[in-house]
């Protein structure tokens, strides 16, 4: 993974007033979306923004939470002072599917090469 993808900016746009997040890799995009950011994909750019209609306190809460989540998994986030936090939210690994005892492969999956076709 490229080190450049571990850097993001999360700031309030001076022209529109929207809270925007730029940069990152697919993991960062996933974290942003789970925090409430909406992906914006245009021809020459890809970024995330908070939904419209939120009050300023809610925007700051969501942006601060995004900074905490991204920092917890070692992303460098350049953000506005209002969004800075020392808080690091706990990260949990994804749940794995539990297989019944004695089963070593997913149901319906045949071992490759275990059956030979009679010619």
Tab-separated table of N, CA and C in Angstrom:
chain	number	residue	atom	x	y	z
A	1	UNK	N	0.848	-1.170	0.000
A	1	UNK	CA	0.000	0.000	0.000
A	1	UNK	C	0.897	1.236	0.000
A	2	UNK	N	0.534	2.174	-0.851
A	2	UNK	CA	1.299	3.405	-0.937
A	2	UNK	C	1.103	4.235	0.316
A	3	UNK	N	2.206	4.780	0.813
A	3	UNK	CA	2.150	5.599	2.015
A	3	UNK	C	1.321	6.862	1.799
A	4	UNK	N	1.299	7.368	0.559
A	4	UNK	CA	0.541	8.587	0.264
A	4	UNK	C	-0.953	8.396	0.504
A	5	UNK	N	-1.437	7.155	0.407
A	5	UNK	CA	-2.861	6.889	0.623
A	5	UNK	C	-3.239	6.905	2.095
A	6	UNK	N	-2.267	7.035	3.001
A	6	UNK	CA	-2.552	7.076	4.433
A	6	UNK	C	-2.752	8.510	4.930
A	7	UNK	N	-2.791	9.484	4.024
A	7	UNK	CA	-2.978	10.891	4.378
A	7	UNK	C	-4.333	11.378	3.873
A	8	UNK	N	-5.051	12.096	4.725
A	8	UNK	CA	-6.344	12.659	4.360
A	8	UNK	C	-6.435	14.090	4.861
A	9	UNK	N	-7.293	14.859	4.238
A	9	UNK	CA	-7.661	16.174	4.763
A	9	UNK	C	-9.149	16.141	5.077
A	10	UNK	N	-9.514	16.710	6.189
A	10	UNK	CA	-10.911	16.763	6.606
A	10	UNK	C	-11.156	18.186	7.094
A	11	UNK	N	-11.790	18.995	6.235
A	11	UNK	CA	-11.943	20.416	6.537
A	11	UNK	C	-13.279	20.946	6.058
A	12	UNK	N	-13.665	22.061	6.643
A	12	UNK	CA	-14.866	22.763	6.189
A	12	UNK	C	-14.456	23.628	4.992
A	13	UNK	N	-15.179	23.468	3.882
A	13	UNK	CA	-14.884	24.228	2.674
A	13	UNK	C	-15.200	25.707	2.906
A	14	UNK	N	-14.277	26.575	2.529
A	14	UNK	CA	-14.463	28.003	2.787
A	14	UNK	C	-15.542	28.610	1.899
A	15	UNK	N	-15.785	28.021	0.740
A	15	UNK	CA	-16.767	28.591	-0.185
A	15	UNK	C	-18.187	28.073	0.075
A	16	UNK	N	-18.316	26.770	0.269
A	16	UNK	CA	-19.655	26.192	0.419
A	16	UNK	C	-20.056	25.971	1.874
A	17	UNK	N	-19.070	25.899	2.778
A	17	UNK	CA	-19.359	25.625	4.181
A	17	UNK	C	-19.541	24.145	4.484
A	18	UNK	N	-19.444	23.279	3.464
A	18	UNK	CA	-19.584	21.831	3.671
A	18	UNK	C	-18.328	21.258	4.318
A	19	UNK	N	-18.485	20.177	5.079
A	19	UNK	CA	-17.344	19.457	5.637
A	19	UNK	C	-16.953	18.398	4.617
A	20	UNK	N	-15.707	18.496	4.109
A	20	UNK	CA	-15.221	17.617	3.052
A	20	UNK	C	-14.017	16.821	3.521
A	21	UNK	N	-13.927	15.586	3.055
A	21	UNK	CA	-12.769	14.722	3.327
A	21	UNK	C	-12.189	14.307	1.988
A	22	UNK	N	-10.886	14.507	1.833
A	22	UNK	CA	-10.211	14.161	0.578
A	22	UNK	C	-9.010	13.273	0.868
A	23	UNK	N	-8.760	12.364	-0.072
A	23	UNK	CA	-7.603	11.474	0.044
A	23	UNK	C	-7.989	10.143	0.654
A	24	UNK	N	-6.974	9.312	0.866
A	24	UNK	CA	-7.193	8.021	1.492
A	24	UNK	C	-7.347	6.889	0.503
A	25	UNK	N	-7.402	5.692	1.038
A	25	UNK	CA	-7.543	4.469	0.253
A	25	UNK	C	-8.926	3.865	0.528
A	26	UNK	N	-9.241	2.703	-0.054
A	26	UNK	CA	-10.573	2.113	0.178
A	26	UNK	C	-10.913	1.882	1.649
A	27	UNK	N	-9.929	1.556	2.482
A	27	UNK	CA	-10.203	1.373	3.916
A	27	UNK	C	-10.650	2.694	4.547
A	28	UNK	N	-9.965	3.779	4.205
A	28	UNK	CA	-10.343	5.099	4.729
A	28	UNK	C	-11.725	5.497	4.228
A	29	UNK	N	-12.019	5.198	2.969
A	29	UNK	CA	-13.332	5.526	2.418
A	29	UNK	C	-14.423	4.758	3.161
A	30	UNK	N	-14.153	3.509	3.494
A	30	UNK	CA	-15.111	2.697	4.243
A	30	UNK	C	-15.362	3.295	5.624
A	31	UNK	N	-14.304	3.714	6.290
A	31	UNK	CA	-14.437	4.323	7.620
A	31	UNK	C	-15.260	5.606	7.528
A	32	UNK	N	-14.973	6.427	6.533
A	32	UNK	CA	-15.719	7.675	6.364
A	32	UNK	C	-17.202	7.399	6.125
A	33	UNK	N	-17.501	6.433	5.279
A	33	UNK	CA	-18.903	6.135	4.978
A	33	UNK	C	-19.620	5.563	6.192
A	34	UNK	N	-18.940	4.728	6.993
A	34	UNK	CA	-19.566	4.188	8.196
A	34	UNK	C	-19.749	5.256	9.266
A	35	UNK	N	-19.025	6.362	9.145
A	35	UNK	CA	-19.163	7.463	10.093
A	35	UNK	C	-20.271	8.422	9.667
A	36	UNK	N	-20.746	8.306	8.442
A	36	UNK	CA	-21.847	9.155	8.003
A	36	UNK	C	-21.540	10.023	6.808
A	37	UNK	N	-20.330	9.954	6.277
A	37	UNK	CA	-19.969	10.748	5.108
A	37	UNK	C	-20.550	10.121	3.846
A	38	UNK	N	-20.831	10.963	2.879
A	38	UNK	CA	-21.403	10.531	1.606
A	38	UNK	C	-20.323	10.628	0.529
A	39	UNK	N	-20.102	9.543	-0.249
A	39	UNK	CA	-19.092	9.632	-1.313
A	39	UNK	C	-19.577	10.502	-2.467
A	40	UNK	N	-18.663	11.283	-3.024
A	40	UNK	CA	-18.939	12.104	-4.206
A	40	UNK	C	-17.903	11.704	-5.245
A	41	UNK	N	-18.390	11.185	-6.372
A	41	UNK	CA	-17.487	10.736	-7.436
A	41	UNK	C	-17.755	11.582	-8.666
A	42	UNK	N	-16.752	12.295	-9.081
A	42	UNK	CA	-16.843	13.120	-10.284
A	42	UNK	C	-15.807	12.619	-11.280
A	43	UNK	N	-15.811	13.173	-12.461
A	43	UNK	CA	-14.928	12.681	-13.523
A	43	UNK	C	-13.461	12.692	-13.093
A	44	UNK	N	-13.010	13.767	-12.497
A	44	UNK	CA	-11.588	13.889	-12.172
A	44	UNK	C	-11.286	13.949	-10.682
A	45	UNK	N	-12.260	13.663	-9.851
A	45	UNK	CA	-11.997	13.687	-8.416
A	45	UNK	C	-12.967	12.786	-7.659
A	46	UNK	N	-12.546	12.401	-6.485
A	46	UNK	CA	-13.338	11.547	-5.597
A	46	UNK	C	-13.112	12.067	-4.185
A	47	UNK	N	-14.199	12.393	-3.487
A	47	UNK	CA	-14.074	12.873	-2.116
A	47	UNK	C	-15.332	12.495	-1.354
A	48	UNK	N	-15.384	12.825	-0.081
A	48	UNK	CA	-16.553	12.557	0.753
A	48	UNK	C	-17.008	13.859	1.405
A	49	UNK	N	-18.309	13.948	1.668
A	49	UNK	CA	-18.869	15.113	2.339
A	49	UNK	C	-19.917	14.641	3.333
A	50	UNK	N	-20.210	15.493	4.305
A	50	UNK	CA	-21.296	15.185	5.229
A	50	UNK	C	-22.625	15.506	4.551
A	51	UNK	N	-23.695	14.806	4.914
A	51	UNK	CA	-25.005	15.089	4.312
A	51	UNK	C	-25.452	16.523	4.588
A	52	UNK	N	-26.265	17.045	3.695
A	52	UNK	CA	-26.800	18.392	3.908
A	52	UNK	C	-27.913	18.337	4.942
A	53	UNK	N	-28.180	19.461	5.569
A	53	UNK	CA	-29.276	19.544	6.533
A	53	UNK	C	-28.867	19.292	7.972
A	54	UNK	N	-27.590	18.996	8.230
A	54	UNK	CA	-27.130	18.802	9.612
A	54	UNK	C	-26.801	20.157	10.217
A	55	UNK	N	-27.033	20.304	11.521
A	55	UNK	CA	-26.612	21.549	12.162
A	55	UNK	C	-25.104	21.487	12.414
A	56	UNK	N	-24.529	22.625	12.744
A	56	UNK	CA	-23.070	22.716	12.868
A	56	UNK	C	-22.528	21.816	13.980
A	57	UNK	N	-23.244	21.669	15.083
A	57	UNK	CA	-22.792	20.815	16.184
A	57	UNK	C	-22.735	19.350	15.747
A	58	UNK	N	-23.720	18.914	14.989
A	58	UNK	CA	-23.737	17.532	14.499
A	58	UNK	C	-22.622	17.305	13.476
A	59	UNK	N	-22.351	18.291	12.635
A	59	UNK	CA	-21.247	18.185	11.679
A	59	UNK	C	-19.916	18.050	12.409
A	60	UNK	N	-19.729	18.857	13.452
A	60	UNK	CA	-18.482	18.775	14.219
A	60	UNK	C	-18.366	17.428	14.932
A	61	UNK	N	-19.469	16.908	15.451
A	61	UNK	CA	-19.442	15.614	16.131
A	61	UNK	C	-19.051	14.498	15.160
A	62	UNK	N	-19.662	14.475	13.979
A	62	UNK	CA	-19.353	13.430	12.997
A	62	UNK	C	-17.934	13.564	12.457
A	63	UNK	N	-17.502	14.793	12.194
A	63	UNK	CA	-16.144	15.001	11.680
A	63	UNK	C	-15.106	14.606	12.736
A	64	UNK	N	-15.348	14.946	13.992
A	64	UNK	CA	-14.429	14.573	15.066
A	64	UNK	C	-14.371	13.058	15.225
A	65	UNK	N	-15.516	12.416	15.097
A	65	UNK	CA	-15.552	10.954	15.196
A	65	UNK	C	-14.790	10.308	14.040
A	66	UNK	N	-14.905	10.873	12.851
A	66	UNK	CA	-14.160	10.360	11.693
A	66	UNK	C	-12.656	10.495	11.919
A	67	UNK	N	-12.232	11.639	12.463
A	67	UNK	CA	-10.806	11.832	12.760
A	67	UNK	C	-10.341	10.800	13.778
A	68	UNK	N	-11.127	10.547	14.810
A	68	UNK	CA	-10.761	9.566	15.835
A	68	UNK	C	-10.655	8.169	15.237
A	69	UNK	N	-11.605	7.788	14.390
A	69	UNK	CA	-11.582	6.455	13.788
A	69	UNK	C	-10.403	6.294	12.832
A	70	UNK	N	-10.148	7.311	12.020
A	70	UNK	CA	-9.040	7.230	11.068
A	70	UNK	C	-7.694	7.217	11.788
A	71	UNK	N	-7.561	8.035	12.820
A	71	UNK	CA	-6.307	8.080	13.581
A	71	UNK	C	-6.052	6.772	14.318
A	72	UNK	N	-7.110	6.077	14.722
A	72	UNK	CA	-6.961	4.814	15.448
A	72	UNK	C	-6.307	3.742	14.586
A	73	UNK	N	-6.507	3.827	13.278
A	73	UNK	CA	-5.888	2.848	12.386
A	73	UNK	C	-4.725	3.470	11.612
A	74	UNK	N	-4.137	4.492	12.198
A	74	UNK	CA	-2.884	5.108	11.776
A	74	UNK	C	-2.920	5.848	10.445
A	75	UNK	N	-4.008	6.545	10.216
A	75	UNK	CA	-4.044	7.486	9.102
A	75	UNK	C	-3.609	8.833	9.642
A	76	UNK	N	-2.930	9.600	8.823
A	76	UNK	CA	-2.581	10.970	9.195
A	76	UNK	C	-3.687	11.861	8.642
A	77	UNK	N	-4.370	12.577	9.518
A	77	UNK	CA	-5.499	13.410	9.106
A	77	UNK	C	-5.179	14.866	9.392
A	78	UNK	N	-5.095	15.663	8.331
A	78	UNK	CA	-4.955	17.111	8.473
A	78	UNK	C	-6.374	17.667	8.536
A	79	UNK	N	-6.724	18.272	9.671
A	79	UNK	CA	-8.113	18.706	9.844
A	79	UNK	C	-8.172	20.088	10.477
A	80	UNK	N	-9.367	20.660	10.447
A	80	UNK	CA	-9.618	21.932	11.124
A	80	UNK	C	-9.463	21.734	12.629
A	81	UNK	N	-9.141	22.809	13.338
A	81	UNK	CA	-8.969	22.729	14.793
A	81	UNK	C	-10.228	22.229	15.485
A	82	UNK	N	-11.385	22.562	14.950
A	82	UNK	CA	-12.648	22.150	15.575
A	82	UNK	C	-12.835	20.632	15.548
A	83	UNK	N	-12.140	19.940	14.636
A	83	UNK	CA	-12.312	18.491	14.488
A	83	UNK	C	-11.194	17.686	15.156
A	84	UNK	N	-10.174	18.357	15.672
A	84	UNK	CA	-9.042	17.647	16.290
A	84	UNK	C	-9.479	16.964	17.578
A	85	UNK	N	-8.915	15.772	17.823
A	85	UNK	CA	-9.222	15.032	19.038
A	85	UNK	C	-8.077	14.080	19.353
A	86	UNK	N	-7.896	13.820	20.622
A	86	UNK	CA	-6.921	12.819	21.058
A	86	UNK	C	-7.591	11.456	21.219
A	87	UNK	N	-8.909	11.427	21.098
A	87	UNK	CA	-9.667	10.196	21.238
A	87	UNK	C	-9.342	9.240	20.092
A	88	UNK	N	-9.212	7.955	20.414
A	88	UNK	CA	-9.003	6.915	19.403
A	88	UNK	C	-10.038	5.839	19.647
A	89	UNK	N	-10.973	5.690	18.729
A	89	UNK	CA	-12.017	4.687	18.900
A	89	UNK	C	-11.450	3.298	18.691
A	90	UNK	N	-11.946	2.356	19.475
A	90	UNK	CA	-11.496	0.968	19.353
A	90	UNK	C	-11.896	0.414	17.996
A	91	UNK	N	-11.011	-0.362	17.420
A	91	UNK	CA	-11.283	-1.013	16.146
A	91	UNK	C	-11.418	-2.501	16.380
A	92	UNK	N	-12.437	-3.084	15.828
A	92	UNK	CA	-12.671	-4.505	15.993
A	92	UNK	C	-12.479	-5.195	14.655
A	93	UNK	N	-11.822	-6.350	14.642
A	93	UNK	CA	-11.647	-7.060	13.370
A	93	UNK	C	-12.996	-7.542	12.858
A	94	UNK	N	-13.117	-7.707	11.548
A	94	UNK	CA	-14.392	-8.180	11.018
A	94	UNK	C	-14.707	-9.580	11.519
A	95	UNK	N	-15.995	-9.863	11.674
A	95	UNK	CA	-16.399	-11.181	12.146
A	95	UNK	C	-16.143	-12.216	11.066
A	96	UNK	N	-15.688	-13.385	11.502
A	96	UNK	CA	-15.474	-14.485	10.571
A	96	UNK	C	-16.660	-15.428	10.663
A	97	UNK	N	-16.943	-16.059	9.558
A	97	UNK	CA	-18.005	-17.044	9.565
A	97	UNK	C	-17.542	-18.252	10.359
A	98	UNK	N	-18.398	-18.718	11.201
A	98	UNK	CA	-18.054	-19.881	12.011
A	98	UNK	C	-18.519	-21.140	11.289
A	99	UNK	N	-17.611	-22.081	11.110
A	99	UNK	CA	-17.934	-23.332	10.433
A	99	UNK	C	-18.221	-24.421	11.450
A	100	UNK	N	-19.136	-25.321	11.109
A	100	UNK	CA	-19.415	-26.438	12.020
A	100	UNK	C	-18.165	-27.294	12.199
A	101	UNK	N	-18.030	-27.964	13.353
A	101	UNK	CA	-16.864	-28.812	13.584
A	101	UNK	C	-16.720	-29.852	12.476
A	102	UNK	N	-15.500	-30.071	12.048
A	102	UNK	CA	-15.210	-31.075	11.043
A	102	UNK	C	-15.303	-30.567	9.620
A	103	UNK	N	-15.856	-29.397	9.410
A	103	UNK	CA	-15.964	-28.864	8.046
A	103	UNK	C	-14.774	-27.956	7.793
A	104	UNK	N	-14.049	-28.230	6.737
A	104	UNK	CA	-12.856	-27.447	6.443
A	104	UNK	C	-13.030	-26.547	5.240
A	105	UNK	N	-14.162	-26.621	4.561
A	105	UNK	CA	-14.407	-25.770	3.407
A	105	UNK	C	-15.856	-25.293	3.426
A	106	UNK	N	-16.139	-24.192	2.741
A	106	UNK	CA	-17.503	-23.658	2.737
A	106	UNK	C	-18.490	-24.656	2.125
A	107	UNK	N	-19.746	-24.626	2.546
A	107	UNK	CA	-20.731	-25.540	1.983
A	107	UNK	C	-20.874	-25.350	0.477
A	108	UNK	N	-21.009	-26.437	-0.240
A	108	UNK	CA	-21.184	-26.383	-1.677
A	108	UNK	C	-19.890	-26.241	-2.449
A	109	UNK	N	-18.795	-26.022	-1.753
A	109	UNK	CA	-17.507	-25.859	-2.424
A	109	UNK	C	-16.835	-27.227	-2.499
A	110	UNK	N	-16.547	-27.689	-3.683
A	110	UNK	CA	-15.881	-28.976	-3.863
A	110	UNK	C	-14.372	-28.757	-3.851
A	111	UNK	N	-13.672	-29.702	-3.287
A	111	UNK	CA	-12.214	-29.611	-3.317
A	111	UNK	C	-11.756	-29.688	-4.755
A	112	UNK	N	-10.967	-28.771	-5.151
A	112	UNK	CA	-10.464	-28.750	-6.517
A	112	UNK	C	-9.544	-29.951	-6.725
A	113	UNK	N	-9.794	-30.681	-7.778
A	113	UNK	CA	-8.926	-31.797	-8.107
A	113	UNK	C	-9.271	-33.089	-7.382
A	114	UNK	N	-10.277	-33.070	-6.505
A	114	UNK	CA	-10.593	-34.285	-5.757
A	114	UNK	C	-11.374	-35.274	-6.622
A	115	UNK	N	-12.070	-34.784	-7.611
A	115	UNK	CA	-12.792	-35.660	-8.530
A	115	UNK	C	-12.213	-35.504	-9.921
A	116	UNK	N	-11.908	-36.601	-10.489
A	116	UNK	CA	-11.396	-36.552	-11.854
A	116	UNK	C	-12.482	-36.986	-12.810
A	117	UNK	N	-12.523	-36.318	-13.892
A	117	UNK	CA	-13.523	-36.625	-14.885
A	117	UNK	C	-13.070	-37.804	-15.717
A	118	UNK	N	-13.947	-38.765	-15.870
A	118	UNK	CA	-13.602	-39.935	-16.676
A	118	UNK	C	-13.736	-39.566	-18.140
A	119	UNK	N	-12.670	-39.775	-18.881
A	119	UNK	CA	-12.690	-39.453	-20.323
A	119	UNK	C	-12.985	-40.678	-21.131
